[in-house]
CSV table of C-alpha atoms in Angstrom, one decimal:
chain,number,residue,atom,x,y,z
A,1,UNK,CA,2.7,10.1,-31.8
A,2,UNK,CA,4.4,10.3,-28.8
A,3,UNK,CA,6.4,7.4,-29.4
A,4,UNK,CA,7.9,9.2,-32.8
A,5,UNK,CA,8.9,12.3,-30.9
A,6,UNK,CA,10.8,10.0,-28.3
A,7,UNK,CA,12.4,7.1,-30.2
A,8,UNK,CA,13.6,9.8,-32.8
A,9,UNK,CA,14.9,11.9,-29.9
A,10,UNK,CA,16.7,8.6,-29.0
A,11,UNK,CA,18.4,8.5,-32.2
A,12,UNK,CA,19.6,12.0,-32.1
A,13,UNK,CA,21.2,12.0,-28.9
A,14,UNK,CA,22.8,8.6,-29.9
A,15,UNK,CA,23.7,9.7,-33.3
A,16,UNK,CA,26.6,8.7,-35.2
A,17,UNK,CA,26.8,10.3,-38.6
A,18,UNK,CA,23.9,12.9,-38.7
A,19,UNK,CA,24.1,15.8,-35.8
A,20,UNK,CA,22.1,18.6,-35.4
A,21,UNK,CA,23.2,22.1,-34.7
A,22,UNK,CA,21.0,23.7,-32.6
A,23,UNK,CA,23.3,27.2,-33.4
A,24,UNK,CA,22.0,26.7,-36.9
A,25,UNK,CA,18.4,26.4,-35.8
A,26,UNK,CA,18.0,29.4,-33.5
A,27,UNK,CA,19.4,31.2,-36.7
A,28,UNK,CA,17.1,30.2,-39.0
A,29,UNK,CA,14.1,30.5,-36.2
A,30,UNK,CA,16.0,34.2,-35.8
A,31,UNK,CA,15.8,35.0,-39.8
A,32,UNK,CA,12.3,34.1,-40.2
A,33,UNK,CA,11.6,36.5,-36.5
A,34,UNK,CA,9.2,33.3,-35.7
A,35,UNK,CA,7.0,33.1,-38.9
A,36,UNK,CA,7.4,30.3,-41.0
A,37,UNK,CA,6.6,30.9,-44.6
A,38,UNK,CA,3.3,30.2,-45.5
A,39,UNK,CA,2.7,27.3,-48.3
A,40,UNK,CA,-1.1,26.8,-49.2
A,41,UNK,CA,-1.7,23.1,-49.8
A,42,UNK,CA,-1.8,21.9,-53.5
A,43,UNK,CA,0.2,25.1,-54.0
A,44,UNK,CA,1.1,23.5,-58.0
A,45,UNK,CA,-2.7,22.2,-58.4
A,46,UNK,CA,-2.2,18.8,-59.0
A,47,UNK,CA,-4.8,16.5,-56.6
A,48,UNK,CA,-8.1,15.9,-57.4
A,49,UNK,CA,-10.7,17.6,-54.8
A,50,UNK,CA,-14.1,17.2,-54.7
A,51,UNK,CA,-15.2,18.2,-51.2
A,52,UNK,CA,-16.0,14.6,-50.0
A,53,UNK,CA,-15.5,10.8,-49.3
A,54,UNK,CA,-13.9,10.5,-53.1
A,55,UNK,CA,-10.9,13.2,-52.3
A,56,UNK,CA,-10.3,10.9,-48.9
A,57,UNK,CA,-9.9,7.2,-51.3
A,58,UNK,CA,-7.8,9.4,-53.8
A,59,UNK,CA,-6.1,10.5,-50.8
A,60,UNK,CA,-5.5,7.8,-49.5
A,61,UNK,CA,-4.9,5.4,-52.3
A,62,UNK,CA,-2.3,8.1,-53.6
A,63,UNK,CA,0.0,7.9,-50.2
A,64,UNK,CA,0.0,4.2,-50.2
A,65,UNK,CA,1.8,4.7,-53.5
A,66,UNK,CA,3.9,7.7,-52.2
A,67,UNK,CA,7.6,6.7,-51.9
A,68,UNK,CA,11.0,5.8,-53.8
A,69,UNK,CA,10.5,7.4,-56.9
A,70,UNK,CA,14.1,8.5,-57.8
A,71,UNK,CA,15.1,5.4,-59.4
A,72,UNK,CA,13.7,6.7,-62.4
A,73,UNK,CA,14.9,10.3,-62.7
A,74,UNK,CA,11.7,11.4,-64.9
A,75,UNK,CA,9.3,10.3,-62.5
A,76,UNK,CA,8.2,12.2,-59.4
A,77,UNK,CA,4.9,12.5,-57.3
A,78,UNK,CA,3.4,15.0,-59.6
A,79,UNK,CA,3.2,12.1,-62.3
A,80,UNK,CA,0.8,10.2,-59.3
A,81,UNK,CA,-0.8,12.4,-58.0
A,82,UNK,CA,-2.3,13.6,-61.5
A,83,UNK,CA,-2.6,10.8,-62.9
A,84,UNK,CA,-5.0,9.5,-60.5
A,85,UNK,CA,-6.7,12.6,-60.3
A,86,UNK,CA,-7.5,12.4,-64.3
A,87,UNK,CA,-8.2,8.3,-63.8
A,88,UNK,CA,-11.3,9.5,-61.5
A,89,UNK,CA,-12.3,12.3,-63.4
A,90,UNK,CA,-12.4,9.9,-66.1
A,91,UNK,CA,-14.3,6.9,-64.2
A,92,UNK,CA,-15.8,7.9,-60.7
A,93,UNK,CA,-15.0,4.0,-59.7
A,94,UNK,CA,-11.4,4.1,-60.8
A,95,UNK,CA,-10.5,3.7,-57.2
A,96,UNK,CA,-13.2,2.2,-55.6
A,97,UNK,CA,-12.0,-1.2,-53.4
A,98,UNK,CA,-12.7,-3.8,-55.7
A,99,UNK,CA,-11.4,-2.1,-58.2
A,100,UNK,CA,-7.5,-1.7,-56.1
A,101,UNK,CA,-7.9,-5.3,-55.6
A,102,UNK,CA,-7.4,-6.2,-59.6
A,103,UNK,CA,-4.3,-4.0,-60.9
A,104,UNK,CA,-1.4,-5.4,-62.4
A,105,UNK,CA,1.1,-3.4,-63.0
A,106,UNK,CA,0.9,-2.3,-66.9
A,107,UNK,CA,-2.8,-1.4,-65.5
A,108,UNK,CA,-1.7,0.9,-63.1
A,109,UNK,CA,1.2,2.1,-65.8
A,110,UNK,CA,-1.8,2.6,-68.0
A,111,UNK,CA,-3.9,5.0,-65.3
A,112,UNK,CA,-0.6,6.6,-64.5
A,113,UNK,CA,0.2,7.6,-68.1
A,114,UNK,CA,4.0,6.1,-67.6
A,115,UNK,CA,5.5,4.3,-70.4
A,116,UNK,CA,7.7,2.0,-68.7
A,117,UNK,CA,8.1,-0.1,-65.5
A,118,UNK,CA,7.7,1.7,-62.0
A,119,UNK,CA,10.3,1.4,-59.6
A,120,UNK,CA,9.0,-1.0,-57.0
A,121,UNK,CA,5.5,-1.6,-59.4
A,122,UNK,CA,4.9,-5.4,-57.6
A,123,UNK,CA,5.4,-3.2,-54.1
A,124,UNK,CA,3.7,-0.7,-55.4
A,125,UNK,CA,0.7,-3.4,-56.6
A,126,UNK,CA,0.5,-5.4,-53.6
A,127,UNK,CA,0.0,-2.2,-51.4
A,128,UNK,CA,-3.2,-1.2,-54.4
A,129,UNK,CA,-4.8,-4.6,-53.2
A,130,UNK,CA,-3.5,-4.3,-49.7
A,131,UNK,CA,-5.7,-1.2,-49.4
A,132,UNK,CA,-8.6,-2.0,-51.6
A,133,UNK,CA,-9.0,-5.7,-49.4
A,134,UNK,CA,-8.3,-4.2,-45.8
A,135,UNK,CA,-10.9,-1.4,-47.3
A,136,UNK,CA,-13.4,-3.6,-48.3
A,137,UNK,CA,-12.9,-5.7,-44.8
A,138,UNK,CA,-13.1,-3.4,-42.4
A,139,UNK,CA,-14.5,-0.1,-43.3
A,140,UNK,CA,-17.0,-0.8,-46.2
A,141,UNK,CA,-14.7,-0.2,-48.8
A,142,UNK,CA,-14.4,3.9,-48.2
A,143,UNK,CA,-11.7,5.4,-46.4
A,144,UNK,CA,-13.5,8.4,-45.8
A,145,UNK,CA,-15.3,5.6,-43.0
A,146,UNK,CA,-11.6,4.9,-41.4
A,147,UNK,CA,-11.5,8.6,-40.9
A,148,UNK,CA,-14.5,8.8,-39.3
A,149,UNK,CA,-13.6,5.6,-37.2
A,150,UNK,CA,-10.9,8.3,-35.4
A,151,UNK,CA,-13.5,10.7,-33.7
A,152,UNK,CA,-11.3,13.7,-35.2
A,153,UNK,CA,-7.7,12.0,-33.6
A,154,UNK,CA,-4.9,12.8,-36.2
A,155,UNK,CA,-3.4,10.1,-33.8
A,156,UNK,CA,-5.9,7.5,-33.3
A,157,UNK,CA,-6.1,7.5,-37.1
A,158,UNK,CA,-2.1,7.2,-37.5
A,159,UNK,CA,-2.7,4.1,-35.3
A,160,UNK,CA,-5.6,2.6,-37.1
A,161,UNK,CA,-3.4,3.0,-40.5
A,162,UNK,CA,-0.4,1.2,-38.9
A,163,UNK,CA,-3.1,-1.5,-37.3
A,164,UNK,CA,-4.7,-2.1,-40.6
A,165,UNK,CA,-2.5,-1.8,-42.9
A,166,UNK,CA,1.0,-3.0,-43.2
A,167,UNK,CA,2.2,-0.9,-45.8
A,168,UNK,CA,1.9,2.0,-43.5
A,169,UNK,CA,4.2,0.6,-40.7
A,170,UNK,CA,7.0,2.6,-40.9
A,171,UNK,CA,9.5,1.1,-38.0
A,172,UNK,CA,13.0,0.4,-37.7
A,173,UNK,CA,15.6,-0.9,-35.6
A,174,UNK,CA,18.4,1.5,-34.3
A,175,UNK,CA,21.2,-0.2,-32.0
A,176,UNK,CA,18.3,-2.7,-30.5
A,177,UNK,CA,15.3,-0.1,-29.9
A,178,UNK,CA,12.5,-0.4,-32.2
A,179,UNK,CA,11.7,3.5,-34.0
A,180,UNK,CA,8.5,4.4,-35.3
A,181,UNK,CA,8.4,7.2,-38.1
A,182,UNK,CA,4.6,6.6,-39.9
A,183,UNK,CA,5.8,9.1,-43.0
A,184,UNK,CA,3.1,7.8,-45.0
A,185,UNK,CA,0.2,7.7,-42.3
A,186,UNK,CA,1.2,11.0,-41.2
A,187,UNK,CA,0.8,12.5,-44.4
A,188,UNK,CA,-2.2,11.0,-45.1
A,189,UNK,CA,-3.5,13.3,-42.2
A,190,UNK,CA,-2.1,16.4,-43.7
A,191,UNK,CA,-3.1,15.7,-46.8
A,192,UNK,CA,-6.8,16.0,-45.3
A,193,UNK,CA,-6.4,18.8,-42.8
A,194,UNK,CA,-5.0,21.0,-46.1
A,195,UNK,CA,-7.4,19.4,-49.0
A,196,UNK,CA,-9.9,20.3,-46.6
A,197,UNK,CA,-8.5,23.4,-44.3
A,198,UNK,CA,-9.5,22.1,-41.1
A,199,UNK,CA,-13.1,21.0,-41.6
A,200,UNK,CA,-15.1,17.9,-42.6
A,201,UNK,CA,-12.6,14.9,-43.4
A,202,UNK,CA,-10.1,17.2,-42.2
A,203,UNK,CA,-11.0,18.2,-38.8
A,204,UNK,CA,-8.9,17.1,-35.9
A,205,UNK,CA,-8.3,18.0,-32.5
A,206,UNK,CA,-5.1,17.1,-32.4
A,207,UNK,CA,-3.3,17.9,-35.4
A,208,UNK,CA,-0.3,19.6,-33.5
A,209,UNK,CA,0.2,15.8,-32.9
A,210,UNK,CA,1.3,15.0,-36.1
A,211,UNK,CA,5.5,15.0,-36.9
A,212,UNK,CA,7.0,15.8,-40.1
A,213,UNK,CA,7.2,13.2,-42.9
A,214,UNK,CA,10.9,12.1,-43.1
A,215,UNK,CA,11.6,11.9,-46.5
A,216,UNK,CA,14.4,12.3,-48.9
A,217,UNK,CA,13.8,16.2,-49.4
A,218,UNK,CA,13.7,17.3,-45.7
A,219,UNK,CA,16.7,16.3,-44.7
A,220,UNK,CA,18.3,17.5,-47.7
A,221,UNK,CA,16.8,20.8,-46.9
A,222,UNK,CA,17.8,21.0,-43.3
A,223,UNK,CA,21.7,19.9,-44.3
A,224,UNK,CA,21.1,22.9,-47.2
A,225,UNK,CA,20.0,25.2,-44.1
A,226,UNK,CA,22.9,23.8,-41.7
A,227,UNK,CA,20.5,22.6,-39.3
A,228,UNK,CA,22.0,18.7,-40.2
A,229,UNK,CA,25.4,18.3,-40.1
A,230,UNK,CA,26.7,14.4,-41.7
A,231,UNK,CA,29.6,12.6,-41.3
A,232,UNK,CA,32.2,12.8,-43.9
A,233,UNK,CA,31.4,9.2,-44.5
A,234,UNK,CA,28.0,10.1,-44.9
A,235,UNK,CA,28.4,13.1,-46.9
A,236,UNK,CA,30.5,11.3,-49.8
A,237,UNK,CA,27.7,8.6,-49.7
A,238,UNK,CA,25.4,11.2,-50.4
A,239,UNK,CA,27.0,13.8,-52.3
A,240,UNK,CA,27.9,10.3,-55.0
A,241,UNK,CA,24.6,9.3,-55.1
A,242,UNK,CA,25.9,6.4,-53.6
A,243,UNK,CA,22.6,3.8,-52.7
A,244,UNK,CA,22.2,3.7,-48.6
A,245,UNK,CA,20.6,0.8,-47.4
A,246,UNK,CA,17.4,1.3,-45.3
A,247,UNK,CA,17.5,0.1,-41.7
A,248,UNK,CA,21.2,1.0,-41.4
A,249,UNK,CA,22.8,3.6,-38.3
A,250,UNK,CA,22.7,6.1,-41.4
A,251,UNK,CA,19.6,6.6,-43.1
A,252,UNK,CA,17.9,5.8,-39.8
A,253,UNK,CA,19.5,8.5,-38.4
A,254,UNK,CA,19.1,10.7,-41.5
A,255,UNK,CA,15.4,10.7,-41.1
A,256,UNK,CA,15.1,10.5,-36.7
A,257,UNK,CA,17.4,13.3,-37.0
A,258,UNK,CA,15.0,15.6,-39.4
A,259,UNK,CA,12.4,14.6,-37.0
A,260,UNK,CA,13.6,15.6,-33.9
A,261,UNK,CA,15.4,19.0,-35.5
A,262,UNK,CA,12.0,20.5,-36.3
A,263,UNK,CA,10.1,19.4,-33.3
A,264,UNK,CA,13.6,21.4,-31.7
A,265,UNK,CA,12.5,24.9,-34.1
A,266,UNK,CA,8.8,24.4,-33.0
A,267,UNK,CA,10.1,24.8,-29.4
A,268,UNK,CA,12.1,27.3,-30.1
A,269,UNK,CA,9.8,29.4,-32.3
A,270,UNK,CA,7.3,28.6,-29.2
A,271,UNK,CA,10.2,29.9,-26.5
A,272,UNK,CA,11.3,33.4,-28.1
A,273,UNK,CA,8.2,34.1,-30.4
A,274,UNK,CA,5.0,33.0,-28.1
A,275,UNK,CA,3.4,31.4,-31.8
A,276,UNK,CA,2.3,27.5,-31.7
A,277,UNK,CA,3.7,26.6,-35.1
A,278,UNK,CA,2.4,22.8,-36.7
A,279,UNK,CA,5.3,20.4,-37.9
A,280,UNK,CA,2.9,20.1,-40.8
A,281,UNK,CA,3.1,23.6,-41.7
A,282,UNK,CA,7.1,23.5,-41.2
A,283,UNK,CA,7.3,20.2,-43.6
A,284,UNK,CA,5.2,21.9,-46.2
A,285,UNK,CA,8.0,24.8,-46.6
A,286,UNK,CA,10.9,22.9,-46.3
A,287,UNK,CA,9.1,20.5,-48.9
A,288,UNK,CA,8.2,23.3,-51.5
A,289,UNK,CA,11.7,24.4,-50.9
A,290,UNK,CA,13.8,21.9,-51.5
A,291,UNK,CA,11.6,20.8,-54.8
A,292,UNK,CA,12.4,23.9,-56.1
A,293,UNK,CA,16.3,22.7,-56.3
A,294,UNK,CA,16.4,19.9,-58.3
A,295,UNK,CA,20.1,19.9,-57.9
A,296,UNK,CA,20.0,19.4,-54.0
A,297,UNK,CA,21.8,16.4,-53.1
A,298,UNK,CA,19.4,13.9,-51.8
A,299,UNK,CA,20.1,10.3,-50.0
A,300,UNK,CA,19.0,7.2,-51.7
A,301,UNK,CA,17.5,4.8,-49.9
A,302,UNK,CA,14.9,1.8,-51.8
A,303,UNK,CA,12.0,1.9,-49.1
A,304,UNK,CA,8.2,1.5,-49.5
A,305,UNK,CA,7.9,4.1,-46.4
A,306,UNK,CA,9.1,7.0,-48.3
């Protein structure tokens, strides 16, 4: 993890388009007197929870489907997240390994109760049997056994995600250095330290490890909050809907800078206020906030990270 804190850090301070105004942080640190808003973890009820190995497949079978869903404005990760919850209360095996191995994509239309192509469904297919072969390979079948495989290290399982499993390795290349983000491995750990508060599956050590998951909706948030200011370039790109292709200076930047922004109010909150605040607890307020705006101006950016 300490490699996402620097290279995105890197970005920032050789930003082009996306700036952060640390003026705009200590205000919003100042408003809140230290105390970020507490957000319980399902908050709108939607994942499927049983209190073992199950919830960690669904888990993690539901964030290697977790990105891009804006193409198709009726579709968002509510429509996922309870729709595989319902396929396994209907049929325990629904997401078993050999079972991810099989889908096609009307299949997985079927289990997801859509009625028409998903954005990036041959993506999102190959990632199904990605995960149900590498499962099946290397740790039984269960993911609940690659958690264990970490000893309780949010950051020795973000590495054996981005070992294992392809689909999870969230890089890019920014004016010739190689940054790592690992949205989707990341949040797989915070998905289990708040399905399970702290315990079992979700026990770790070192969960202050773990960065926020750039995404769409965070930066959108912090540019809503004036932590982010773009370019104009980049704010008519935006503010058009105008499609941003990944890997460039901008969306790079766009998501490093959201990064490195909130690991700057964690310091801060840490400097004035004395109170160790988790990036995952920041992440899941500026999430629940900016999803409660369905107006707020998001970039778009096809991408099987996020």
């Amino acid at each position: 993890m300490d490699e996402v804190r620097s290279t995105t850090a890197w970005v920032a301070s050789h930003s082009s388009h996306v700036n952060i105004d640390s003026l705009e942080i200590e205000k919003v640190v100042d408003s809140m007197q230290g105390n970020i808003p507490v957000v319980e973890w399902d908050f709108e009820k939607i994942h499927y929870f049983d209190n073992g190995p199950l919830t960690v497949q669904y888990m993690f079978v539901l964030d290697a489907l977790n990105f891009c869903f804006w193409p198709d404005k009726d579709l968002n990760y509510d429509h996922f997240a309870m729709g595989l919850k319902e396929a396994l209360e209907n049929d325990k095996s629904a997401l078993d390994a050999d079972h991810l191995q099989t889908y096609t994509g009307p299949e997985l239309r079927k289990m997801l109760k859509w009625p028409r192509p998903l954005p990036s469904e041959e993506e999102r297919v190959r990632l199904l049997h990605e995960v149900g072969q590498e499962l099946e390979r290397s740790f039984g079948g269960e993911a609940a056994n690659l958690v264990k495989s970490s000893g309780n290290s949010a950051a020795t399982l973000v590495k054996l995600i981005a070992r294992h499993f392809p689909g999870f390795r969230d890089h890019a290349l920014y004016k010739g250095r190689q940054i790592f983000l690992y949205k989707r491995a990341q949040i797989f750990v915070a998905d289990l330290w708040g399905a399970f508060k702290g315990k079992s599956f979700g026990n770790f050590d070192d969960v202050n490890s773990i960065t926020i998951f750039a995404d769409y909706i965070v930066p959108a948030v912090l540019r809503q909050l004036g932590v982010l200011k773009y370019s104009s370039a980049l704010c008519k790109m935006v503010d058009s809907d105008m499609e941003i292709v990944p890997g460039t200076e901008e969306e790079v930047e766009l998501r490093a800078c959201s990064i490195h922004a909130v690991e700057k109010m964690r310091e801060l909150i840490k400097k004035k206020f004395g109170k160790q605040v988790l990036s995952i607890e920041i992440d899941l307020w500026l999430w629940s906030y900016g999803v409660r705006i369905p107006t707020l101006p998001h970039h778009r950016t096809l991408s099987i990270y996020y």
